[in-house]
mmCIF file of C-alpha atoms in Angstrom:
data_model
loop_
_atom_site.group_PDB
_atom_site.id
_atom_site.type_symbol
_atom_site.label_atom_id
_atom_site.label_comp_id
_atom_site.label_asym_id
_atom_site.label_seq_id
_atom_site.Cartn_x
_atom_site.Cartn_y
_atom_site.Cartn_z
ATOM 1 C CA MET A 83 99.901 3.021 69.362
ATOM 2 C CA ASN A 84 101.109 6.462 70.514
ATOM 3 C CA ASN A 85 101.672 7.408 74.156
ATOM 4 C CA ARG A 86 98.270 9.096 74.541
ATOM 5 C CA SER A 87 96.403 6.100 73.105
ATOM 6 C CA ARG A 88 98.460 3.740 75.245
ATOM 7 C CA ASP A 89 97.713 5.728 78.381
ATOM 8 C CA GLU A 90 93.992 5.818 77.586
ATOM 9 C CA HIS A 91 93.971 2.069 76.960
ATOM 10 C CA TYR A 92 95.423 1.218 80.357
ATOM 11 C CA MET A 93 93.397 3.908 82.131
ATOM 12 C CA SER A 94 90.246 2.429 80.597
ATOM 13 C CA LEU A 95 91.203 -0.892 82.189
ATOM 14 C CA ALA A 96 91.733 0.835 85.547
ATOM 15 C CA LEU A 97 88.314 2.494 85.282
ATOM 16 C CA ARG A 98 86.623 -0.833 84.554
ATOM 17 C CA LEU A 99 88.311 -2.292 87.613
ATOM 18 C CA ALA A 100 87.148 0.628 89.760
ATOM 19 C CA GLY A 101 83.568 0.184 88.535
ATOM 20 C CA LYS A 102 83.478 -3.387 89.863
ATOM 21 C CA ALA A 103 83.021 -1.913 93.355
ATOM 22 C CA LYS A 104 80.060 0.295 92.403
ATOM 23 C CA GLY A 105 77.884 0.807 95.460
ATOM 24 C CA ARG A 106 80.414 -0.825 97.781
ATOM 25 C CA THR A 107 82.989 1.846 98.704
ATOM 26 C CA SER A 108 80.909 4.703 100.132
ATOM 27 C CA PRO A 109 81.826 7.137 101.565
ATOM 28 C CA ASN A 110 85.092 6.465 99.734
ATOM 29 C CA PRO A 111 85.499 6.786 95.969
ATOM 30 C CA MET A 112 85.803 3.913 93.519
ATOM 31 C CA VAL A 113 89.444 3.587 92.445
ATOM 32 C CA GLY A 114 91.253 1.211 90.111
ATOM 33 C CA ALA A 115 95.002 0.816 89.540
ATOM 34 C CA VAL A 116 97.109 -0.960 86.909
ATOM 35 C CA VAL A 117 100.890 -1.468 86.890
ATOM 36 C CA VAL A 118 102.440 -1.716 83.410
ATOM 37 C CA LYS A 119 106.020 -2.611 82.495
ATOM 38 C CA ASN A 120 107.513 -3.165 79.048
ATOM 39 C CA GLY A 121 104.054 -2.965 77.482
ATOM 40 C CA LYS A 122 102.526 -5.638 79.730
ATOM 41 C CA VAL A 123 100.167 -5.465 82.699
ATOM 42 C CA ILE A 124 102.047 -6.973 85.622
ATOM 43 C CA ALA A 125 99.544 -6.203 88.375
ATOM 44 C CA LYS A 126 96.156 -4.617 88.961
ATOM 45 C CA GLY A 127 93.763 -3.912 91.804
ATOM 46 C CA TYR A 128 90.763 -1.902 92.907
ATOM 47 C CA HIS A 129 89.391 -0.497 96.157
ATOM 48 C CA GLN A 130 86.703 -2.972 97.169
ATOM 49 C CA LYS A 131 85.154 -1.451 100.281
ATOM 50 C CA ALA A 132 85.555 1.402 102.750
ATOM 51 C CA GLY A 133 88.215 0.515 105.291
ATOM 52 C CA GLY A 134 89.867 -1.954 102.932
ATOM 53 C CA PRO A 135 93.229 -1.463 101.186
ATOM 54 C CA HIS A 136 93.385 1.138 98.442
ATOM 55 C CA ALA A 137 93.740 0.239 94.768
ATOM 56 C CA GLU A 138 97.369 1.383 94.546
ATOM 57 C CA ALA A 139 98.355 -0.632 97.597
ATOM 58 C CA ILE A 140 96.780 -3.805 96.193
ATOM 59 C CA ALA A 141 98.326 -3.429 92.735
ATOM 60 C CA LEU A 142 101.810 -2.513 93.993
ATOM 61 C CA ARG A 143 101.809 -5.334 96.535
ATOM 62 C CA LYS A 144 101.017 -7.781 93.737
ATOM 63 C CA ALA A 145 103.743 -6.284 91.520
ATOM 64 C CA GLY A 146 106.372 -6.449 94.257
ATOM 65 C CA THR A 147 109.910 -5.585 93.125
ATOM 66 C CA ALA A 148 108.799 -5.792 89.483
ATOM 67 C CA ALA A 149 107.132 -2.384 89.972
ATOM 68 C CA ARG A 150 110.552 -0.708 89.878
ATOM 69 C CA GLY A 151 110.773 1.311 86.664
ATOM 70 C CA ALA A 152 107.122 0.613 85.746
ATOM 71 C CA THR A 153 104.170 2.917 85.081
ATOM 72 C CA LEU A 154 101.284 3.093 87.529
ATOM 73 C CA TYR A 155 97.851 3.973 86.136
ATOM 74 C CA VAL A 156 95.367 5.081 88.787
ATOM 75 C CA THR A 157 91.890 6.576 88.366
ATOM 76 C CA LEU A 158 92.215 9.007 91.289
ATOM 77 C CA GLU A 159 95.142 10.951 92.707
ATOM 78 C CA PRO A 160 96.979 8.842 95.335
ATOM 79 C CA CYS A 161 96.130 10.082 98.820
ATOM 80 C CA SER A 162 98.745 11.835 100.918
ATOM 81 C CA HIS A 163 96.992 11.880 104.278
ATOM 82 C CA THR A 164 96.440 9.278 106.977
ATOM 83 C CA ASN A 165 92.898 8.454 108.015
ATOM 84 C CA LYS A 166 91.654 6.232 110.815
ATOM 85 C CA ARG A 167 91.730 3.015 108.806
ATOM 86 C CA THR A 168 94.262 3.173 105.968
ATOM 87 C CA PRO A 169 97.762 4.655 105.505
ATOM 88 C CA PRO A 170 98.499 7.233 102.756
ATOM 89 C CA CYS A 171 99.267 5.863 99.287
ATOM 90 C CA SER A 172 101.756 8.478 98.039
ATOM 91 C CA PRO A 173 104.675 7.190 100.199
ATOM 92 C CA LEU A 174 103.885 3.652 99.064
ATOM 93 C CA VAL A 175 103.954 4.690 95.406
ATOM 94 C CA ILE A 176 107.264 6.497 95.921
ATOM 95 C CA SER A 177 108.901 3.549 97.709
ATOM 96 C CA SER A 178 107.706 1.098 95.040
ATOM 97 C CA GLY A 179 110.183 2.517 92.527
ATOM 98 C CA VAL A 180 107.709 3.267 89.722
ATOM 99 C CA LYS A 181 109.116 5.893 87.396
ATOM 100 C CA ARG A 182 105.851 7.185 85.951
ATOM 101 C CA VAL A 183 102.331 7.717 87.321
ATOM 102 C CA VAL A 184 99.305 8.442 85.129
ATOM 103 C CA ILE A 185 96.237 9.808 86.951
ATOM 104 C CA ALA A 186 92.714 10.264 85.608
ATOM 105 C CA MET A 187 91.593 13.001 88.014
ATOM 106 C CA ILE A 188 92.728 15.033 90.997
ATOM 107 C CA ASP A 189 91.084 14.085 94.283
ATOM 108 C CA PRO A 190 88.310 16.587 95.221
ATOM 109 C CA ASN A 191 88.943 15.873 98.907
ATOM 110 C CA PRO A 192 90.525 19.115 100.206
ATOM 111 C CA GLN A 193 92.807 17.043 102.447
ATOM 112 C CA VAL A 194 94.326 15.450 99.356
ATOM 113 C CA SER A 195 93.672 17.666 96.330
ATOM 114 C CA GLY A 196 97.006 18.256 94.570
ATOM 115 C CA ARG A 197 99.120 17.162 97.512
ATOM 116 C CA GLY A 198 99.551 13.618 96.259
ATOM 117 C CA VAL A 199 100.748 14.797 92.851
ATOM 118 C CA LYS A 200 103.099 17.288 94.470
ATOM 119 C CA ALA A 201 104.659 14.588 96.684
ATOM 120 C CA LEU A 202 105.203 12.254 93.721
ATOM 121 C CA ARG A 203 106.825 14.938 91.596
ATOM 122 C CA LYS A 204 109.015 16.037 94.461
ATOM 123 C CA ALA A 205 110.282 12.445 94.638
ATOM 124 C CA GLY A 206 111.305 12.632 90.960
ATOM 125 C CA ILE A 207 108.412 10.615 89.533
ATOM 126 C CA ALA A 208 106.956 11.753 86.195
ATOM 127 C CA VAL A 209 103.254 12.467 86.775
ATOM 128 C CA PHE A 210 100.583 12.960 84.094
ATOM 129 C CA THR A 211 96.987 13.903 84.951
ATOM 130 C CA GLY A 212 93.673 14.251 83.131
ATOM 131 C CA VAL A 213 93.723 10.981 81.150
ATOM 132 C CA LEU A 214 90.055 9.953 80.666
ATOM 133 C CA GLU A 215 89.144 12.512 83.302
ATOM 134 C CA ALA A 216 85.531 12.881 82.118
ATOM 135 C CA GLU A 217 84.957 9.153 82.487
ATOM 136 C CA ALA A 218 86.583 9.147 85.919
ATOM 137 C CA ARG A 219 84.453 12.056 87.100
ATOM 138 C CA LYS A 220 81.241 10.370 85.927
ATOM 139 C CA LEU A 221 82.205 7.169 87.722
ATOM 140 C CA ASN A 222 82.688 9.038 91.009
ATOM 141 C CA GLU A 223 80.060 11.758 90.543
ATOM 142 C CA ALA A 224 78.528 10.985 93.944
ATOM 143 C CA PHE A 225 81.874 11.202 95.753
ATOM 144 C CA ILE A 226 82.728 14.457 93.960
ATOM 145 C CA LYS A 227 79.479 16.129 95.005
ATOM 146 C CA TYR A 228 79.780 14.810 98.549
ATOM 147 C CA MET A 229 83.315 16.189 98.875
ATOM 148 C CA SER A 230 82.633 19.526 97.195
ATOM 149 C CA THR A 231 79.249 20.352 98.788
ATOM 150 C CA GLY A 232 78.789 18.025 101.766
ATOM 151 C CA MET A 233 75.528 16.800 100.210
ATOM 152 C CA PRO A 234 74.630 13.442 98.651
ATOM 153 C CA PHE A 235 74.269 12.951 94.907
ATOM 154 C CA VAL A 236 70.556 12.487 94.186
ATOM 155 C CA THR A 237 69.127 10.504 91.278
ATOM 156 C CA LEU A 238 65.408 10.734 90.503
ATOM 157 C CA LYS A 239 64.186 7.518 88.858
ATOM 158 C CA ILE A 240 60.817 7.433 87.095
ATOM 159 C CA ALA A 241 59.111 4.629 85.161
ATOM 160 C CA GLN A 242 56.453 6.127 82.917
ATOM 161 C CA THR A 243 54.492 5.817 79.705
ATOM 162 C CA LEU A 244 55.395 7.714 76.563
ATOM 163 C CA ASP A 245 52.901 10.432 77.542
ATOM 164 C CA GLY A 246 54.412 10.839 81.019
ATOM 165 C CA ARG A 247 51.975 8.804 83.125
ATOM 166 C CA ILE A 248 52.832 6.527 86.063
ATOM 167 C CA ALA A 249 49.418 5.115 87.020
ATOM 168 C CA THR A 250 45.827 4.837 85.903
ATOM 169 C CA SER A 251 43.060 6.826 87.550
ATOM 170 C CA ARG A 252 42.548 3.858 89.913
ATOM 171 C CA GLY A 253 46.234 3.710 90.856
ATOM 172 C CA GLU A 254 47.275 0.702 88.763
ATOM 173 C CA SER A 255 50.991 0.945 87.915
ATOM 174 C CA LYS A 256 52.345 -2.639 87.805
ATOM 175 C CA TRP A 257 53.970 -2.952 85.461
ATOM 176 C CA ILE A 258 54.341 0.027 83.132
ATOM 177 C CA THR A 259 57.834 -0.953 82.004
ATOM 178 C CA GLY A 260 59.208 -4.362 81.057
ATOM 179 C CA GLU A 261 61.303 -6.837 82.981
ATOM 180 C CA GLU A 262 64.625 -5.611 81.556
ATOM 181 C CA ALA A 263 63.904 -2.025 82.646
ATOM 182 C CA ARG A 264 62.888 -3.199 86.112
ATOM 183 C CA ARG A 265 66.121 -5.167 86.380
ATOM 184 C CA GLU A 266 68.045 -2.030 85.431
ATOM 185 C CA GLY A 267 66.145 -0.201 88.156
ATOM 186 C CA HIS A 268 67.335 -2.758 90.689
ATOM 187 C CA ARG A 269 70.915 -2.178 89.520
ATOM 188 C CA LEU A 270 70.374 1.493 90.345
ATOM 189 C CA ARG A 271 69.274 0.491 93.840
ATOM 190 C CA ASP A 272 72.379 -1.647 94.205
ATOM 191 C CA ALA A 273 74.609 1.276 93.170
ATOM 192 C CA ASN A 274 73.151 3.810 95.620
ATOM 193 C CA ASP A 275 73.589 4.162 99.372
ATOM 194 C CA ALA A 276 69.919 4.929 100.042
ATOM 195 C CA ILE A 277 66.542 4.653 98.352
ATOM 196 C CA LEU A 278 63.821 7.188 99.162
ATOM 197 C CA VAL A 279 60.056 7.022 98.683
ATOM 198 C CA GLY A 280 57.066 8.930 99.976
ATOM 199 C CA VAL A 281 54.536 7.419 102.346
ATOM 200 C CA ASN A 282 51.907 7.335 99.570
ATOM 201 C CA THR A 283 54.061 4.857 97.672
ATOM 202 C CA VAL A 284 54.127 2.647 100.768
ATOM 203 C CA LEU A 285 50.362 2.989 101.244
ATOM 204 C CA ASN A 286 49.553 2.246 97.598
ATOM 205 C CA ASP A 287 52.186 -0.346 96.627
ATOM 206 C CA ASP A 288 53.655 -1.676 99.921
ATOM 207 C CA PRO A 289 57.117 -2.148 98.357
ATOM 208 C CA SER A 290 60.025 -3.952 100.036
ATOM 209 C CA LEU A 291 62.580 -1.560 98.468
ATOM 210 C CA THR A 292 65.145 -4.335 98.237
ATOM 211 C CA THR A 293 67.564 -5.165 95.418
ATOM 212 C CA ARG A 294 66.575 -8.308 93.578
ATOM 213 C CA ILE A 295 69.595 -9.072 91.432
ATOM 214 C CA PRO A 296 72.304 -11.724 91.994
ATOM 215 C CA GLY A 297 74.840 -10.430 94.506
ATOM 216 C CA GLY A 298 72.803 -7.289 95.027
ATOM 217 C CA ARG A 299 73.030 -5.107 98.119
ATOM 218 C CA ASP A 300 69.989 -3.533 99.748
ATOM 219 C CA PRO A 301 70.369 0.225 100.261
ATOM 220 C CA LEU A 302 69.223 2.143 103.309
ATOM 221 C CA ARG A 303 65.452 2.606 102.996
ATOM 222 C CA VAL A 304 64.073 6.099 103.663
ATOM 223 C CA VAL A 305 60.350 6.845 103.830
ATOM 224 C CA VAL A 306 59.207 10.475 103.835
ATOM 225 C CA ASP A 307 56.165 10.594 106.114
ATOM 226 C CA SER A 308 55.329 13.966 107.673
ATOM 227 C CA THR A 309 52.476 12.649 109.831
ATOM 228 C CA LEU A 310 53.609 9.017 110.370
ATOM 229 C CA ARG A 311 50.830 7.375 108.379
ATOM 230 C CA ILE A 312 53.003 4.367 107.468
ATOM 231 C CA PRO A 313 51.294 1.072 108.404
ATOM 232 C CA ILE A 314 53.010 -0.852 111.185
ATOM 233 C CA LYS A 315 52.854 -3.991 109.010
ATOM 234 C CA ALA A 316 54.419 -2.359 105.941
ATOM 235 C CA LYS A 317 56.995 -4.521 104.168
ATOM 236 C CA VAL A 318 59.734 -1.896 104.621
ATOM 237 C CA LEU A 319 59.383 -2.433 108.371
ATOM 238 C CA ALA A 320 59.609 -6.213 108.118
ATOM 239 C CA GLN A 321 62.994 -7.594 109.161
ATOM 240 C CA ARG A 322 63.676 -9.307 105.823
ATOM 241 C CA SER A 323 66.647 -7.219 104.882
ATOM 242 C CA ALA A 324 69.930 -6.186 106.414
ATOM 243 C CA ALA A 325 69.086 -2.651 105.325
ATOM 244 C CA THR A 326 67.843 -0.191 107.925
ATOM 245 C CA THR A 327 64.555 1.647 107.423
ATOM 246 C CA MET A 328 64.450 5.323 108.357
ATOM 247 C CA ILE A 329 61.264 7.352 108.610
ATOM 248 C CA ALA A 330 61.681 11.069 107.956
ATOM 249 C CA THR A 331 58.988 13.039 109.747
ATOM 250 C CA LEU A 332 58.183 16.249 111.624
ATOM 251 C CA MET A 333 58.171 17.057 115.325
ATOM 252 C CA THR A 334 54.374 17.497 115.111
ATOM 253 C CA ALA A 335 53.779 13.789 114.386
ATOM 254 C CA LYS A 336 51.966 11.810 117.076
ATOM 255 C CA ALA A 337 54.225 10.518 119.862
ATOM 256 C CA ASP A 338 52.517 7.114 120.119
ATOM 257 C CA ARG A 339 53.322 6.459 116.458
ATOM 258 C CA PHE A 340 56.998 7.267 117.152
ATOM 259 C CA HIS A 341 57.187 4.564 119.808
ATOM 260 C CA ARG A 342 55.390 1.892 117.787
ATOM 261 C CA LEU A 343 57.677 2.459 114.790
ATOM 262 C CA LEU A 344 60.769 2.344 116.969
ATOM 263 C CA GLU A 345 59.536 -0.976 118.378
ATOM 264 C CA ARG A 346 59.334 -2.264 114.796
ATOM 265 C CA GLY A 347 63.030 -1.496 114.336
ATOM 266 C CA ALA A 348 62.689 1.698 112.317
ATOM 267 C CA GLU A 349 64.837 4.747 112.946
ATOM 268 C CA ILE A 350 63.169 8.144 113.095
ATOM 269 C CA LEU A 351 64.640 11.329 111.631
ATOM 270 C CA ILE A 352 62.970 14.601 112.574
ATOM 271 C CA THR A 353 63.567 17.267 109.950
ATOM 272 C CA ARG A 354 62.704 20.895 109.533
ATOM 273 C CA SER A 355 59.297 21.723 108.133
ATOM 274 C CA ALA A 356 58.803 23.068 104.614
ATOM 275 C CA ARG A 357 55.154 24.061 104.224
ATOM 276 C CA LYS A 358 54.199 21.492 106.858
ATOM 277 C CA ARG A 359 56.078 18.756 105.025
ATOM 278 C CA VAL A 360 59.488 17.162 105.482
ATOM 279 C CA ASP A 361 62.168 19.554 104.252
ATOM 280 C CA LEU A 362 63.967 17.360 101.711
ATOM 281 C CA ALA A 363 67.101 19.518 101.627
ATOM 282 C CA ASP A 364 67.389 19.223 105.409
ATOM 283 C CA LEU A 365 66.834 15.476 105.113
ATOM 284 C CA MET A 366 69.700 15.199 102.611
ATOM 285 C CA ARG A 367 71.999 17.029 105.040
ATOM 286 C CA MET A 368 70.991 14.642 107.811
ATOM 287 C CA LEU A 369 71.673 11.580 105.668
ATOM 288 C CA THR A 370 75.276 12.651 105.084
ATOM 289 C CA THR A 371 75.898 12.267 108.823
ATOM 290 C CA PHE A 372 75.310 8.549 108.269
ATOM 291 C CA GLY A 373 77.891 8.437 105.474
ATOM 292 C CA ILE A 374 75.262 8.485 102.722
ATOM 293 C CA THR A 375 76.779 9.911 99.533
ATOM 294 C CA SER A 376 74.126 8.849 97.001
ATOM 295 C CA VAL A 377 70.333 8.699 97.139
ATOM 296 C CA LEU A 378 67.926 7.150 94.642
ATOM 297 C CA ILE A 379 64.426 8.623 94.721
ATOM 298 C CA GLU A 380 61.646 6.289 93.582
ATOM 299 C CA GLY A 381 58.808 8.439 94.804
ATOM 300 C CA GLY A 382 55.365 9.118 93.489
ATOM 301 C CA ALA A 383 54.275 12.246 91.651
ATOM 302 C CA GLU A 384 54.303 14.559 94.671
ATOM 303 C CA VAL A 385 57.671 13.434 96.058
ATOM 304 C CA ASN A 386 59.133 13.803 92.558
ATOM 305 C CA ALA A 387 57.781 17.340 92.340
ATOM 306 C CA SER A 388 58.986 18.217 95.844
ATOM 307 C CA ALA A 389 62.480 16.893 95.154
ATOM 308 C CA LEU A 390 62.799 18.864 91.928
ATOM 309 C CA GLY A 391 61.327 21.954 93.584
ATOM 310 C CA ALA A 392 63.771 21.687 96.479
ATOM 311 C CA GLY A 393 66.691 21.660 94.051
ATOM 312 C CA ILE A 394 68.182 18.458 95.475
ATOM 313 C CA VAL A 395 68.040 16.357 92.275
ATOM 314 C CA ASP A 396 71.273 15.985 90.305
ATOM 315 C CA LYS A 397 70.299 13.381 87.726
ATOM 316 C CA VAL A 398 67.043 12.096 86.275
ATOM 317 C CA VAL A 399 66.683 8.549 84.952
ATOM 318 C CA LEU A 400 63.502 7.885 82.989
ATOM 319 C CA PHE A 401 62.365 4.437 81.898
ATOM 320 C CA VAL A 402 59.847 5.134 79.157
ATOM 321 C CA ALA A 403 57.468 2.420 77.977
ATOM 322 C CA PRO A 404 56.096 2.464 74.401
ATOM 323 C CA THR A 405 52.604 2.973 75.788
ATOM 324 C CA LEU A 406 50.123 5.840 75.756
ATOM 325 C CA MET A 407 48.019 5.925 78.916
ATOM 326 C CA THR A 408 45.826 8.853 77.748
ATOM 327 C CA GLY A 409 43.243 10.570 79.903
ATOM 328 C CA LYS A 410 43.476 13.623 82.126
ATOM 329 C CA ASP A 411 42.598 11.506 85.152
ATOM 330 C CA SER A 412 45.683 9.279 84.882
ATOM 331 C CA LEU A 413 48.575 10.186 87.166
ATOM 332 C CA CYS A 414 51.356 12.373 85.812
ATOM 333 C CA SER A 415 54.936 11.378 86.719
ATOM 334 C CA VAL A 416 55.639 14.765 88.320
ATOM 335 C CA GLY A 417 52.924 16.408 90.384
ATOM 336 C CA GLY A 418 52.715 19.819 91.986
ATOM 337 C CA THR A 419 51.838 22.866 89.918
ATOM 338 C CA SER A 420 53.294 23.757 86.547
ATOM 339 C CA PRO A 421 55.618 26.763 86.164
ATOM 340 C CA VAL A 422 54.098 30.052 85.061
ATOM 341 C CA LYS A 423 56.698 30.402 82.310
ATOM 342 C CA LEU A 424 58.398 27.786 80.160
ATOM 343 C CA ALA A 425 61.734 29.348 81.096
ATOM 344 C CA HIS A 426 61.145 28.174 84.681
ATOM 345 C CA ALA A 427 60.823 24.510 83.683
ATOM 346 C CA VAL A 428 63.488 22.043 84.824
ATOM 347 C CA GLN A 429 66.151 21.756 82.138
ATOM 348 C CA LEU A 430 68.277 18.651 81.607
ATOM 349 C CA ARG A 431 71.733 18.512 80.012
ATOM 350 C CA ASP A 432 74.089 15.789 78.771
ATOM 351 C CA ILE A 433 71.215 13.569 77.699
ATOM 352 C CA ALA A 434 71.888 9.896 76.966
ATOM 353 C CA VAL A 435 69.289 7.520 75.524
ATOM 354 C CA ARG A 436 69.449 3.745 75.072
ATOM 355 C CA ARG A 437 67.116 0.815 74.609
ATOM 356 C CA VAL A 438 66.458 -1.446 77.586
ATOM 357 C CA GLY A 439 64.352 -4.309 76.296
ATOM 358 C CA MET A 440 61.237 -2.760 74.768
ATOM 359 C CA ASP A 441 61.643 0.458 76.775
ATOM 360 C CA LEU A 442 63.832 3.537 76.517
ATOM 361 C CA MET A 443 66.201 4.605 79.283
ATOM 362 C CA VAL A 444 66.793 8.349 79.270
ATOM 363 C CA GLU A 445 69.433 9.890 81.539
ATOM 364 C CA GLY A 446 70.084 13.583 82.008
ATOM 365 C CA TYR A 447 71.618 15.929 84.553
ATOM 366 C CA VAL A 448 69.570 18.749 86.056
ATOM 367 C CA GLN A 449 70.748 22.146 84.915
ATOM 368 C CA LYS A 450 71.154 23.962 88.205
ATOM 369 C CA LYS A 451 69.674 27.430 88.248
ATOM 370 C CA ASP A 452 71.721 30.469 89.248
ATOM 371 C CA VAL A 453 69.887 31.306 92.480
ATOM 372 C CA THR A 454 71.666 34.657 92.850
ATOM 373 C CA ALA A 455 70.718 35.719 89.334
ATOM 374 C CA THR A 456 67.126 34.601 89.868
ATOM 375 C CA ARG A 457 66.817 36.667 93.059
ATOM 376 C CA ARG A 458 68.365 39.646 91.275
ATOM 377 C CA ARG A 459 65.764 39.418 88.498
ATOM 378 C CA GLN A 460 62.974 39.175 91.068
ATOM 379 C CA ARG A 461 64.128 42.410 92.744
ATOM 380 C CA THR A 462 64.208 44.402 89.494
#
């Protein structure tokens, strides 16, 4: 095994460790660390929750004096700044006596970016970066977007038939996909900080929006409701979960409804108006003030269309059942109006497809449009 293969092997282990904390570290990144000496793993660790010790600190504490002369593999550049809860990791790495540090990716946090590497090299430690960087970036895609744009990473999840339908003409939708696909959907809930639906979903399905898998964590529940039509007895308002329920609405909503919802324990967010509806981009900005770095949208056709139209969606996850609904009166998975030209359709890139039970799971990232170029074309 050559050096590159060896480094990738141990970095792969560090990435698997980091992934064990998926959905648990926000607003921090997921990080794994492995200490290797004489071809053997002598210690390992991962960041388990925000405010807890960092991966490097855990692994190096376990290694103790044996870390001297070893190689440290870490999925993210060791931090060099002090925050309110944890000390910087770079000084700890330097004092441990490791002679070599292998890093998957540079920290996108401007307070850290490059400074950790610089400190290690200045101390005489050999530093190598970019090992399994693509895998590391995918693992922390929400953290990267949050740090680089100040906005949460948004995943649009849709369960549909092969011909793109999510309900019959009478609204029947349970269950289009199989049990395995639904379980995978609950894993998505567990991995995200917040889950968002429109009020029509609450009115039609009365979902709890909880995570029903062993050891699962319920995300923050967000209901988009411009006129506060949500029933007071809706399951998302029942105190059966540790998760908070937020209602996103407009200032024009009736005041008496505000008070009744507050009495039920809901929190109210008043957003800007976009064509007399909740401005979803403004809502995303507001959610970041609560430390929300990732949002899963499980809306109906109109919320799906609004989210795509607002440009807030980063990734689309489709669960496609081997079923043909047929009929123009059945409900399409994305509502709104169709684009005038095919060139204006939403394009996905980096598509991945796999079987989940009897269904297909299709993942793709939204190809962001060049807004400046679009405006330039409109002016000419």
